[in-house]
Amino acid sequence: MAALLNDSDIVERIFSHIDNKTTDLGDKVWREPVSNYLSEDRFNAELELLKRTPVPFCPTVALPENGSYIARKAAGTPLVVVRGDDGVVRAFINSCRHRGMQVANDSGCARAFVCPYHAWTYGLDGHLKHIPGKDGFPDLDPKEHGLVEVSALEQGGLVYVNQKGPINSQALENIPDFFTSEQQYFKQVGFTDEANWKLLAETSMEGYHIKSLHKKSFYPYGLDNVTVVETFGPNSRITFPFRRIDKLRDIKSDERRIDGLVTTVYQLFPNAQVSILSKHSSLVILEPISATRTQHVVYQVTNKGSGGVKISVEQAERDASFVKDSGLDEDRAAACAIQESLPSEANSHLTFGRFEKAIVHFHQSLTEQLAL
Ligand code: FES
Ligand SMILES: [Fe+2]
């Protein structure tokens, strides 16, 4: 498990920052070459890294029963991830072994995958069950023509996949648990932005822009440039306090609970983020389409609630639309505006300072991993 601060330590640190007009600081300034947001070679190297790294695919509650599946691209590869008849989650390359058609589409619940092209049929464990007109393929061994499996693992409320290597709980030992089965999956949202995936990721990793970029949206509720930044492995956790956290000052330190009083963002290296908001949480995957285009794949679940009070889907949906209006759209627009300016060569590098510690950690980790 990651050695992350508990609630009362986080609150202590936030109060100390508020009282002293300080924030968590990194120890260095990072200059990231602008070419890394534009270059095709760099993009392809990053895609290869995504394929050989265990990355979150979806919350486990998004695959609630045997036969539940989600089909989507991950690092450019069409995958289908399905809970089998035995309850185990498996991941396959979504490519029929006849002529490559995708056998599953979007999400749903299936007893088997029937290819829409010529109806070759696969079991939920990937094996080839049926070929219409088998006589047309006299020498074909069905055992050799199951869907191609890639590694998948459920841990701490997320399904992880690794397309080019094994995945085991050791590889994820630093990653905390996020979601439980009490939380309800209520929506998948998808949208595309004309920006490099890293520019979009960077928007959620610092609180230095709260007052200027989110002046009328988030700043009335949240504090500017007051964040707690922790790193674990190549990942980080950034805690953004709401102004209403002040009400904890009268509560004994070990009884303080921060649910609903902060936004917590877990940056899961490289391209996923889990955000714990007031009444809902989201898993965001930044799926790179090209060096200058990114699809956001967002899975939303209700929060657990406290004191036995369950949070309804309606409350969670209201919370999600507040988040969209209170800054997410502004962050996305900023990333796209930055992308437009980059080819001008006004900047040879983007500069990340000591307030932007989590971003520095991200780029440092990415540079290291790409060099392996
Ligand atoms: S491509 Fe799937 S059955 Fe032909
Ligand atoms: Fe923002």
Tab-separated table of N, CA and C and ligand atoms in Angstrom, residues 203-204 206 209-210 213-214 327-328 330-331, ligand 2:
chain	number	residue	atom	x	y	z
A	203	THR	N	-3.510	19.767	-16.489
A	203	THR	CA	-4.474	20.726	-15.916
A	203	THR	C	-4.983	20.290	-14.541
A	204	SER	N	-4.961	18.984	-14.273
A	204	SER	CA	-5.534	18.497	-12.998
A	204	SER	C	-4.488	18.290	-11.922
A	206	GLU	N	-2.237	20.652	-10.586
A	206	GLU	CA	-1.765	21.783	-9.758
A	206	GLU	C	-2.915	22.734	-9.457
A	209	HIS	N	-3.478	27.565	-10.701
A	209	HIS	CA	-4.294	28.314	-11.667
A	209	HIS	C	-5.731	28.533	-11.200
A	210	ILE	N	-6.053	28.165	-9.956
A	210	ILE	CA	-7.461	28.187	-9.526
A	210	ILE	C	-8.049	29.609	-9.618
A	213	LEU	N	-7.676	31.024	-13.745
A	213	LEU	CA	-8.455	30.341	-14.795
A	213	LEU	C	-9.898	30.069	-14.353
A	214	HIS	N	-10.088	29.806	-13.052
A	214	HIS	CA	-11.429	29.414	-12.576
A	214	HIS	C	-12.050	30.497	-11.681
A	327	GLY	N	-15.186	24.222	-13.880
A	327	GLY	CA	-13.765	24.254	-14.177
A	327	GLY	C	-13.274	23.278	-15.217
A	328	LEU	N	-13.934	22.107	-15.325
A	328	LEU	CA	-13.418	21.109	-16.271
A	328	LEU	C	-13.387	21.670	-17.694
A	330	GLU	N	-13.149	24.751	-18.556
A	330	GLU	CA	-12.094	25.777	-18.651
A	330	GLU	C	-10.721	25.129	-18.776
A	331	ASP	N	-10.513	24.042	-18.050
A	331	ASP	CA	-9.231	23.326	-18.151
A	331	ASP	C	-9.023	22.779	-19.561
B	2	FE	FE	-8.335	23.571	-13.437
